[in-house]
């Protein structure tokens, strides 16, 4: 006898928020210095992420 499988729970709001975050990371990784972590100093890396995020935000 086969077990009756339950469908997995799908929360549309959670999926939408996760998708926004994943798309943001995808756009940030298009910046070579951020994707390869070229700058090893934490404050400079944070500055690069801030700069890239600002430019992405201004572009939309």
C-alpha positions as YAML, in Angstrom:
chain: A
units: angstrom
residues:
- id: 1
  name: UNK
  ca: [0.00, 0.00, 0.00]
- id: 2
  name: UNK
  ca: [1.27, 3.43, -0.92]
- id: 3
  name: UNK
  ca: [1.38, 6.27, 1.53]
- id: 4
  name: UNK
  ca: [-0.61, 9.32, 0.66]
- id: 5
  name: UNK
  ca: [1.88, 12.15, 0.14]
- id: 6
  name: UNK
  ca: [1.05, 15.55, 1.50]
- id: 7
  name: UNK
  ca: [1.67, 18.51, -0.77]
- id: 8
  name: UNK
  ca: [4.36, 20.79, 0.55]
- id: 9
  name: UNK
  ca: [3.25, 24.10, 2.01]
- id: 10
  name: UNK
  ca: [3.83, 27.10, -0.27]
- id: 11
  name: UNK
  ca: [3.72, 30.60, 1.20]
- id: 12
  name: UNK
  ca: [3.51, 33.11, -1.62]
- id: 13
  name: UNK
  ca: [4.59, 36.11, 0.51]
- id: 14
  name: UNK
  ca: [7.71, 34.36, 1.83]
- id: 15
  name: UNK
  ca: [8.64, 33.18, -1.65]
- id: 16
  name: UNK
  ca: [8.26, 36.71, -3.04]
- id: 17
  name: UNK
  ca: [10.57, 38.20, -0.37]
- id: 18
  name: UNK
  ca: [13.16, 35.46, -0.87]
- id: 19
  name: UNK
  ca: [13.07, 36.04, -4.62]
- id: 20
  name: UNK
  ca: [13.78, 39.76, -4.15]
- id: 21
  name: UNK
  ca: [16.82, 38.98, -1.99]
- id: 22
  name: UNK
  ca: [18.13, 36.37, -4.45]
- id: 23
  name: UNK
  ca: [17.78, 38.79, -7.36]
- id: 24
  name: UNK
  ca: [19.63, 41.44, -5.35]
- id: 25
  name: UNK
  ca: [22.54, 39.04, -4.72]
- id: 26
  name: UNK
  ca: [22.56, 38.13, -8.42]
- id: 27
  name: UNK
  ca: [22.88, 41.78, -9.42]
- id: 28
  name: UNK
  ca: [25.62, 42.39, -6.85]
- id: 29
  name: UNK
  ca: [27.60, 39.39, -8.12]
- id: 30
  name: UNK
  ca: [27.73, 40.99, -11.56]
- id: 31
  name: UNK
  ca: [30.28, 43.37, -10.05]
- id: 32
  name: UNK
  ca: [33.56, 41.49, -10.47]
- id: 33
  name: UNK
  ca: [35.26, 42.89, -7.37]
- id: 34
  name: UNK
  ca: [32.38, 41.83, -5.17]
- id: 35
  name: UNK
  ca: [31.89, 38.41, -6.76]
- id: 36
  name: UNK
  ca: [35.57, 37.48, -6.42]
- id: 37
  name: UNK
  ca: [36.06, 39.31, -3.09]
- id: 38
  name: UNK
  ca: [39.02, 41.06, -4.70]
- id: 39
  name: UNK
  ca: [39.44, 43.49, -1.79]
- id: 40
  name: UNK
  ca: [40.19, 41.54, 1.38]
- id: 41
  name: UNK
  ca: [39.85, 44.44, 3.83]
- id: 42
  name: UNK
  ca: [36.36, 44.30, 5.42]
- id: 43
  name: UNK
  ca: [35.68, 48.04, 5.42]
- id: 44
  name: UNK
  ca: [36.67, 48.41, 1.78]
- id: 45
  name: UNK
  ca: [34.58, 45.37, 0.83]
- id: 46
  name: UNK
  ca: [31.59, 46.88, 2.66]
- id: 47
  name: UNK
  ca: [32.21, 50.17, 0.86]
- id: 48
  name: UNK
  ca: [32.21, 48.37, -2.50]
- id: 49
  name: UNK
  ca: [28.93, 46.63, -1.65]
- id: 50
  name: UNK
  ca: [27.42, 49.94, -0.54]
- id: 51
  name: UNK
  ca: [28.56, 51.67, -3.72]
- id: 52
  name: UNK
  ca: [27.29, 48.88, -5.96]
- id: 53
  name: UNK
  ca: [23.98, 48.72, -4.10]
- id: 54
  name: UNK
  ca: [23.52, 52.47, -4.43]
- id: 55
  name: UNK
  ca: [24.25, 52.41, -8.14]
- id: 56
  name: UNK
  ca: [21.87, 49.47, -8.66]
- id: 57
  name: UNK
  ca: [19.19, 51.29, -6.66]
- id: 58
  name: UNK
  ca: [19.66, 54.48, -8.71]
- id: 59
  name: UNK
  ca: [19.50, 52.49, -11.95]
- id: 60
  name: UNK
  ca: [16.02, 51.12, -11.20]
...
